[in-house]
PDB file of C-alpha atoms in Angstrom:
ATOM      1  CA  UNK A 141     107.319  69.642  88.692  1.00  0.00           C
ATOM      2  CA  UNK A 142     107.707  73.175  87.043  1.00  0.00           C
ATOM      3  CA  UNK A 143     109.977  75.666  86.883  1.00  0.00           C
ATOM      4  CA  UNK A 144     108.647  78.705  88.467  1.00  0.00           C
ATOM      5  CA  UNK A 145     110.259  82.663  89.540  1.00  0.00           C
ATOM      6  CA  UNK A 146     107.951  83.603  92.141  1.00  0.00           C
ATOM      7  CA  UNK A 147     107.833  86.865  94.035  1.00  0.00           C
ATOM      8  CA  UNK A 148     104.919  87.003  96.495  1.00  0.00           C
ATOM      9  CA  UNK A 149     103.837  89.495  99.286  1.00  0.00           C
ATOM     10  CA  UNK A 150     102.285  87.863 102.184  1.00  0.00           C
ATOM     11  CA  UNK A 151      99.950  89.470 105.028  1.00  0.00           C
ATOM     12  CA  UNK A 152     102.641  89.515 106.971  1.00  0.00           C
ATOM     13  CA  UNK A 153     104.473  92.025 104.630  1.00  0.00           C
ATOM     14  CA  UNK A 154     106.845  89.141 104.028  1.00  0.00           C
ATOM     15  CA  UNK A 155     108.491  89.291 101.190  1.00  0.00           C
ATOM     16  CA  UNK A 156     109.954  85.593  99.742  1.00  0.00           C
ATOM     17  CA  UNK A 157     110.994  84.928  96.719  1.00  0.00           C
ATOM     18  CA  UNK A 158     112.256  81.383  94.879  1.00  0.00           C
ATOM     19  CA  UNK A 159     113.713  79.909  91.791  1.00  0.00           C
ATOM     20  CA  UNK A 160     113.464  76.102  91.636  1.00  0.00           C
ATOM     21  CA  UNK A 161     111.519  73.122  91.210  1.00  0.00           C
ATOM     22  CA  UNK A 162     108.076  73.257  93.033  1.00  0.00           C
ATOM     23  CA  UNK A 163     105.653  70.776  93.176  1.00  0.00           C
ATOM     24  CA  UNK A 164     102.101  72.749  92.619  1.00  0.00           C
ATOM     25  CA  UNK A 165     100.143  71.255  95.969  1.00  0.00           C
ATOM     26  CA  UNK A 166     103.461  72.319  97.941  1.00  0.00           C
ATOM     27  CA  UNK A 167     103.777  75.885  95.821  1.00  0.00           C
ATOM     28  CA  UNK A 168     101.075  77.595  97.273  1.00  0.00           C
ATOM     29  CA  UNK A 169     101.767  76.596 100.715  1.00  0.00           C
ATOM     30  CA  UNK A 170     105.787  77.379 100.417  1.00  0.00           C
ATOM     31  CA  UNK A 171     105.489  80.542  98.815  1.00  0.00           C
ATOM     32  CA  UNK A 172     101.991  82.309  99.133  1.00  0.00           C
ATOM     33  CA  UNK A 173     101.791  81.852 103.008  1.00  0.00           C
ATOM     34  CA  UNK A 174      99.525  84.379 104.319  1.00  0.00           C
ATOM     35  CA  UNK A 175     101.287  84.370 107.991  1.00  0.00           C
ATOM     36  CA  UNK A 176     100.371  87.593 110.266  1.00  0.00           C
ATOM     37  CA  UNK A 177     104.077  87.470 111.145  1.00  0.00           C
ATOM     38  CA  UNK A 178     107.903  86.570 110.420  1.00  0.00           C
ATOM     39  CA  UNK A 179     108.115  84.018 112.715  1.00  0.00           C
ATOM     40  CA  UNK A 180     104.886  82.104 111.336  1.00  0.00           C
ATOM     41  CA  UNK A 181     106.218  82.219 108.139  1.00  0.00           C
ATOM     42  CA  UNK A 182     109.404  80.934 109.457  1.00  0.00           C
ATOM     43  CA  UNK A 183     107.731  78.049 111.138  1.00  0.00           C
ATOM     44  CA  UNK A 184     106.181  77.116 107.925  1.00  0.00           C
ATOM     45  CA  UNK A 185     109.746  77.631 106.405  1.00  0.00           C
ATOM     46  CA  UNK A 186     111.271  75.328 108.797  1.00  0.00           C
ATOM     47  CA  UNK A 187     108.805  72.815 108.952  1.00  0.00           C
ATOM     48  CA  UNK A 188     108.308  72.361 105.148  1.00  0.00           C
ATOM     49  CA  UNK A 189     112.455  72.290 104.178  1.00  0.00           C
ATOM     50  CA  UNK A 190     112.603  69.789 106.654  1.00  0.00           C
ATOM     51  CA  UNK A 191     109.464  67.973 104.736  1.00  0.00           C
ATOM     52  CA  UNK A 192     111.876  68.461 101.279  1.00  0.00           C
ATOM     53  CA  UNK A 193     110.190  71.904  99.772  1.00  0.00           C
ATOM     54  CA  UNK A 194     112.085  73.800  97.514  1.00  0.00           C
ATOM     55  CA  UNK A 195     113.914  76.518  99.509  1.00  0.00           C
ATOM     56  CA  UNK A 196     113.387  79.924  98.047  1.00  0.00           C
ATOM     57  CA  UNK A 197     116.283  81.558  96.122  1.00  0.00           C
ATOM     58  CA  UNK A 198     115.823  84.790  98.961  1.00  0.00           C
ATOM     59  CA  UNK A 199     113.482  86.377 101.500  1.00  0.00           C
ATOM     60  CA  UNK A 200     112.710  89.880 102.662  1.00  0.00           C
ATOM     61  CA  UNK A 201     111.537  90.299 106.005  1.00  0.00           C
ATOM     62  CA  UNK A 202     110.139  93.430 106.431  1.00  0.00           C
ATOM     63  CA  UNK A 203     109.700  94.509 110.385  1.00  0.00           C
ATOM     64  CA  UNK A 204     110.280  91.168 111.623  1.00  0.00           C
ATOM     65  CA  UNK A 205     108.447  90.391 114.753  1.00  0.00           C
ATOM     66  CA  UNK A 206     110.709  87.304 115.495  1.00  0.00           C
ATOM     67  CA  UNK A 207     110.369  87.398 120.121  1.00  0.00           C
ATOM     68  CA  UNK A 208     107.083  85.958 121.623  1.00  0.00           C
ATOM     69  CA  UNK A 209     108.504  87.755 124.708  1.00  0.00           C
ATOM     70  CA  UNK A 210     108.874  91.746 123.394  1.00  0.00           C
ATOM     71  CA  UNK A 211     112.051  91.654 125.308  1.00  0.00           C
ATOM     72  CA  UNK A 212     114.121  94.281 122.836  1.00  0.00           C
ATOM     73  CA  UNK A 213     114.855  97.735 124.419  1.00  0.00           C
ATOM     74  CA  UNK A 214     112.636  99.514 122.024  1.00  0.00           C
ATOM     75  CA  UNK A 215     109.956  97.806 123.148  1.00  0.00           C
ATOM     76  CA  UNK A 216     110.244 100.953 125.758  1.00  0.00           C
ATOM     77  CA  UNK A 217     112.595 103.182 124.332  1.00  0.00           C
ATOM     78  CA  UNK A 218     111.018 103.159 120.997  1.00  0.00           C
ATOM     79  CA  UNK A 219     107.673 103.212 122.200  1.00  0.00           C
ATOM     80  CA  UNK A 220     106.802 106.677 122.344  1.00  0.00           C
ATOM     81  CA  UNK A 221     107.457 106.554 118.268  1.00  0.00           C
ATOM     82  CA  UNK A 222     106.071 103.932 117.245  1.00  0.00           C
ATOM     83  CA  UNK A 223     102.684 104.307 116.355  1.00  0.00           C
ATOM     84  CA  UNK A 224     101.344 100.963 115.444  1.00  0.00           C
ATOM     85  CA  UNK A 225     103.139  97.938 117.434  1.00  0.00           C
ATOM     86  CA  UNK A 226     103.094  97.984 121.243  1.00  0.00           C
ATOM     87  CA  UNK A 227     104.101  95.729 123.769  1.00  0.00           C
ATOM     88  CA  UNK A 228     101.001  94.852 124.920  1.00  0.00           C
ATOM     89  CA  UNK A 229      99.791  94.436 121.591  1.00  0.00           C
ATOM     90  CA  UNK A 230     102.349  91.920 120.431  1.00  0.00           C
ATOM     91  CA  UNK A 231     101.540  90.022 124.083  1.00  0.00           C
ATOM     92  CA  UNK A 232      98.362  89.355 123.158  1.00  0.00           C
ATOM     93  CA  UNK A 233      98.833  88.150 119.699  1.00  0.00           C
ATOM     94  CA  UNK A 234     102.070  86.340 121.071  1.00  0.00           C
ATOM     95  CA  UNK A 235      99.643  84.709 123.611  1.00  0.00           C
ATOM     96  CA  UNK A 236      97.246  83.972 121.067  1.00  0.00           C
ATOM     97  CA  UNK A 237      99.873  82.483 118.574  1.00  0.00           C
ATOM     98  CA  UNK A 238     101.625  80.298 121.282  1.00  0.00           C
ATOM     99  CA  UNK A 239      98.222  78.832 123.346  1.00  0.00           C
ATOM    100  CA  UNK A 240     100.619  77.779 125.896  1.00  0.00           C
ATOM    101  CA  UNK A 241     103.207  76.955 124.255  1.00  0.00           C
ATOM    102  CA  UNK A 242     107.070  78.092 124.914  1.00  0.00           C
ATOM    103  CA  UNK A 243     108.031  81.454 123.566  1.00  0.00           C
ATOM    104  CA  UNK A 244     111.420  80.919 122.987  1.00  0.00           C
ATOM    105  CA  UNK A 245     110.885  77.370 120.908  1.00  0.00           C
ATOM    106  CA  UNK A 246     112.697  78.768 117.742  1.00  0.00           C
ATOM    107  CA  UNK A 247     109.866  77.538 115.521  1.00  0.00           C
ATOM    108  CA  UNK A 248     107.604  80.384 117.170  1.00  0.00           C
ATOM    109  CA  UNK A 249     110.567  82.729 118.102  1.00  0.00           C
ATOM    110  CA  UNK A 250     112.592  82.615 115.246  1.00  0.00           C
ATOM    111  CA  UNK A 251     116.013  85.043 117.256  1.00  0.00           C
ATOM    112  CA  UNK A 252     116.133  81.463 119.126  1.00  0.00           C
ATOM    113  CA  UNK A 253     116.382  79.980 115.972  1.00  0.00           C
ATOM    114  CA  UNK A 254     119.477  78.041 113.589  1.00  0.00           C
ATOM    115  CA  UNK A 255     119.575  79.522 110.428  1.00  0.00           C
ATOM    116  CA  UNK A 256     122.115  77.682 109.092  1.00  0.00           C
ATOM    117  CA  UNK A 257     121.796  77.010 105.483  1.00  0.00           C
ATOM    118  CA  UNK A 258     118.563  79.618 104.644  1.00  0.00           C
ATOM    119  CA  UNK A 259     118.221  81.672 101.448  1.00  0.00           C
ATOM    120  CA  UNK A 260     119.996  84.716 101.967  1.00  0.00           C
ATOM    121  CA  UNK A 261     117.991  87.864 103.923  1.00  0.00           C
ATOM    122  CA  UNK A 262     117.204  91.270 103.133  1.00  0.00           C
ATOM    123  CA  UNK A 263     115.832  92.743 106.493  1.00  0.00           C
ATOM    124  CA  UNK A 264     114.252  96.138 106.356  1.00  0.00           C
ATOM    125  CA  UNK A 265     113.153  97.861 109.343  1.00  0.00           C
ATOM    126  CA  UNK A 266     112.395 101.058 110.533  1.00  0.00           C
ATOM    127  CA  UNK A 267     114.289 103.626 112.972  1.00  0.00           C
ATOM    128  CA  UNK A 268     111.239 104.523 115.072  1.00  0.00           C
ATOM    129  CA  UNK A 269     110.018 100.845 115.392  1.00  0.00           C
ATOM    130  CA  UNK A 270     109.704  98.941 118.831  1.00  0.00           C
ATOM    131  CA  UNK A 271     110.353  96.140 116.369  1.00  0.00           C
ATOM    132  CA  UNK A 272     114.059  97.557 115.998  1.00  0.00           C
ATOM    133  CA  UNK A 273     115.584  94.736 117.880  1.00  0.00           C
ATOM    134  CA  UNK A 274     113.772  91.881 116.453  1.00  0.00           C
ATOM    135  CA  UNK A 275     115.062  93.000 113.128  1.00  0.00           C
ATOM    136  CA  UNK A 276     118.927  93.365 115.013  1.00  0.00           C
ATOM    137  CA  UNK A 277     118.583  90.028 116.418  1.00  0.00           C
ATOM    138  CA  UNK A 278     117.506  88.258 113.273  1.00  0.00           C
ATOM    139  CA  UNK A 279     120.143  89.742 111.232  1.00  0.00           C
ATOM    140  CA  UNK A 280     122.805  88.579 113.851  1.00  0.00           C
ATOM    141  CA  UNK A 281     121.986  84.916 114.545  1.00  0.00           C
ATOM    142  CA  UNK A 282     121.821  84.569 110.361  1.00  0.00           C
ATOM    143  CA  UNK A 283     124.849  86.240 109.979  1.00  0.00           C
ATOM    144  CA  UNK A 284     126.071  83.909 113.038  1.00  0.00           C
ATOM    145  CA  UNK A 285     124.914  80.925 111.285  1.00  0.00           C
ATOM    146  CA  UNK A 286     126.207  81.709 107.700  1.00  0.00           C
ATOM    147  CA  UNK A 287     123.565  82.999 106.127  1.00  0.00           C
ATOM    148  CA  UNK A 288     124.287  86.039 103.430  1.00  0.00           C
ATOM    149  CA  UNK A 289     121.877  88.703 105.376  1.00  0.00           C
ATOM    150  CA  UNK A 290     121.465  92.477 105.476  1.00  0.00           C
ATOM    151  CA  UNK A 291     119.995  94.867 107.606  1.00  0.00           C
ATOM    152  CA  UNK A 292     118.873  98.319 106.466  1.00  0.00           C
ATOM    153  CA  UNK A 293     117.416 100.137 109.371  1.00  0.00           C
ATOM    154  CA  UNK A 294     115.489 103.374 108.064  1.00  0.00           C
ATOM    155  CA  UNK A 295     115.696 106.592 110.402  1.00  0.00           C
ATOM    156  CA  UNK A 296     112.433 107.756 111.980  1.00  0.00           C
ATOM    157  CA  UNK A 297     110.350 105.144 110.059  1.00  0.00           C
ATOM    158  CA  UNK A 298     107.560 103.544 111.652  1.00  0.00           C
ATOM    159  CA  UNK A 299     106.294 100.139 111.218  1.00  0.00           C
ATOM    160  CA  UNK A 300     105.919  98.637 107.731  1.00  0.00           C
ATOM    161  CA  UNK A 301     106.365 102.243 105.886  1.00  0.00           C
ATOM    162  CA  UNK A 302     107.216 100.567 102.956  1.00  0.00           C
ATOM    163  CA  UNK A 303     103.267 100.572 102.089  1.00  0.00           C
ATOM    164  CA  UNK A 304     103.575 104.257 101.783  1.00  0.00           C
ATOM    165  CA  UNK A 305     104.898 103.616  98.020  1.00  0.00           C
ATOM    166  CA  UNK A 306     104.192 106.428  95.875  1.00  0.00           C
ATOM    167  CA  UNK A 307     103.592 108.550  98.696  1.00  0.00           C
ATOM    168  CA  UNK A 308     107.012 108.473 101.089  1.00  0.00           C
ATOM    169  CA  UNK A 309     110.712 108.735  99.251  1.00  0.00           C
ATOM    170  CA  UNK A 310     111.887 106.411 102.078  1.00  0.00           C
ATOM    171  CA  UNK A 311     109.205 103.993 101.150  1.00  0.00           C
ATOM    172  CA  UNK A 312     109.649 104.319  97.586  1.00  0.00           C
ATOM    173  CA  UNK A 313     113.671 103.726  98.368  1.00  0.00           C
ATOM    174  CA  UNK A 314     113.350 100.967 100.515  1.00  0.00           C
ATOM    175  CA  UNK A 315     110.854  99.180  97.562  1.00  0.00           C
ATOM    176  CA  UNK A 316     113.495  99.965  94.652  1.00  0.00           C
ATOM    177  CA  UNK A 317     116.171  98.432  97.377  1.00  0.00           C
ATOM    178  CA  UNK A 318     113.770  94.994  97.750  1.00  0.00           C
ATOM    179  CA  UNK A 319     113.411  95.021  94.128  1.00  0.00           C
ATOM    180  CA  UNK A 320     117.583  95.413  93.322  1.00  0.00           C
ATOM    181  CA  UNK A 321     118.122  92.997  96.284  1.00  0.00           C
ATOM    182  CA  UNK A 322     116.220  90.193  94.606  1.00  0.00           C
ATOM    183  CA  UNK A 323     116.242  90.542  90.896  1.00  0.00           C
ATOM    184  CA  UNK A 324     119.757  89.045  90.368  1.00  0.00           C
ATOM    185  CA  UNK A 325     118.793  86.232  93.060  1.00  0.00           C
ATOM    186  CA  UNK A 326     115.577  85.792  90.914  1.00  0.00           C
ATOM    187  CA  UNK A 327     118.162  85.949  87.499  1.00  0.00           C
ATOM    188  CA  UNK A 328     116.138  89.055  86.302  1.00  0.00           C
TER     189      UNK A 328
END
């Protein structure tokens, strides 16, 4: 076992982050996940704490897509702005995810989830997003459960603007806001 401070960005645009003891063969699994989405991730999550992986110190979820069903209100309302993420986009890949299996089992649909005893969340999403109400309902059943979480919703941001770094002041805030968010959890 070795002491490691990881910070890793997965495909997902999931950002997780842990301080602990990690056995290597379980490290790469645990924290460089390359998930297309929160709630793979968070089935790997799950499913490896229960197995006894270290838990990371803290986790970023960055336009959560956490409903197999795209039931959120601005799935429509939002829709119009959002100019990446559709309804009948996350369908398909929902579809494809599940193969048959239930949306709402909270290892694929993670707002059906417990959260109880999690690293704490820093959920960034943005204004203009059909995603909006994923991010909500994630930030809720934590904060139900315990869990130290908090949601920054961006104004008229689309999906994942964060990669506009360098380019965008919201993006470059939001980054500087990940990066004060996990550097004392990270003892930085």
């Amino acid at each position: 076992m070795t002491r490691l401070k990881v910070a890793a960005i997965c495909a997902g645009l999931f950002l997780v982050a842990g301080v602990g003891e990690l056995d290597a063969e379980r490290f790469a699994y645990t924290v460089g996940v390359d998930g297309p989405s929160w709630s793979e991730l968070a089935t790997r999550w799950v499913a490896l704490g229960a197995g006894g992986a270290a838990e990371p110190a803290a986790a970023v979820p960055i336009s959560p897509g956490a409903d197999m069903e795209a039931t959120g209100d601005p799935m429509t309302t939002n829709a119009v702005n959002d100019a990446l993420v559709q309804a009948p986009m996350l369908l398909g890949m929902a579809g494809m995810f599940l193969n048959g299996h239930d949306p709402k089992d909270p290892l694929a649909a993670p707002i059906h989830a417990d959260f109880s005893g999690i690293a704490p969340l820093y959920i960034q999403v943005g204004g203009h997003e059909t995603l909006l109400d994923d991010a909500k309902r994630v930030a809720e059943a934590a904060q139900r459960d315990g869990v130290d979480v908090t949601l920054e919703v961006f104004p008229e941001m689309q999906h994942v603007f964060q990669i506009g770094a360098g380019n965008v002041p919201e993006s470059d805030d939001a980054i500087a806001k990940i990066g004060a968010f996990l550097r004392p959890r990270l003892g930085l």
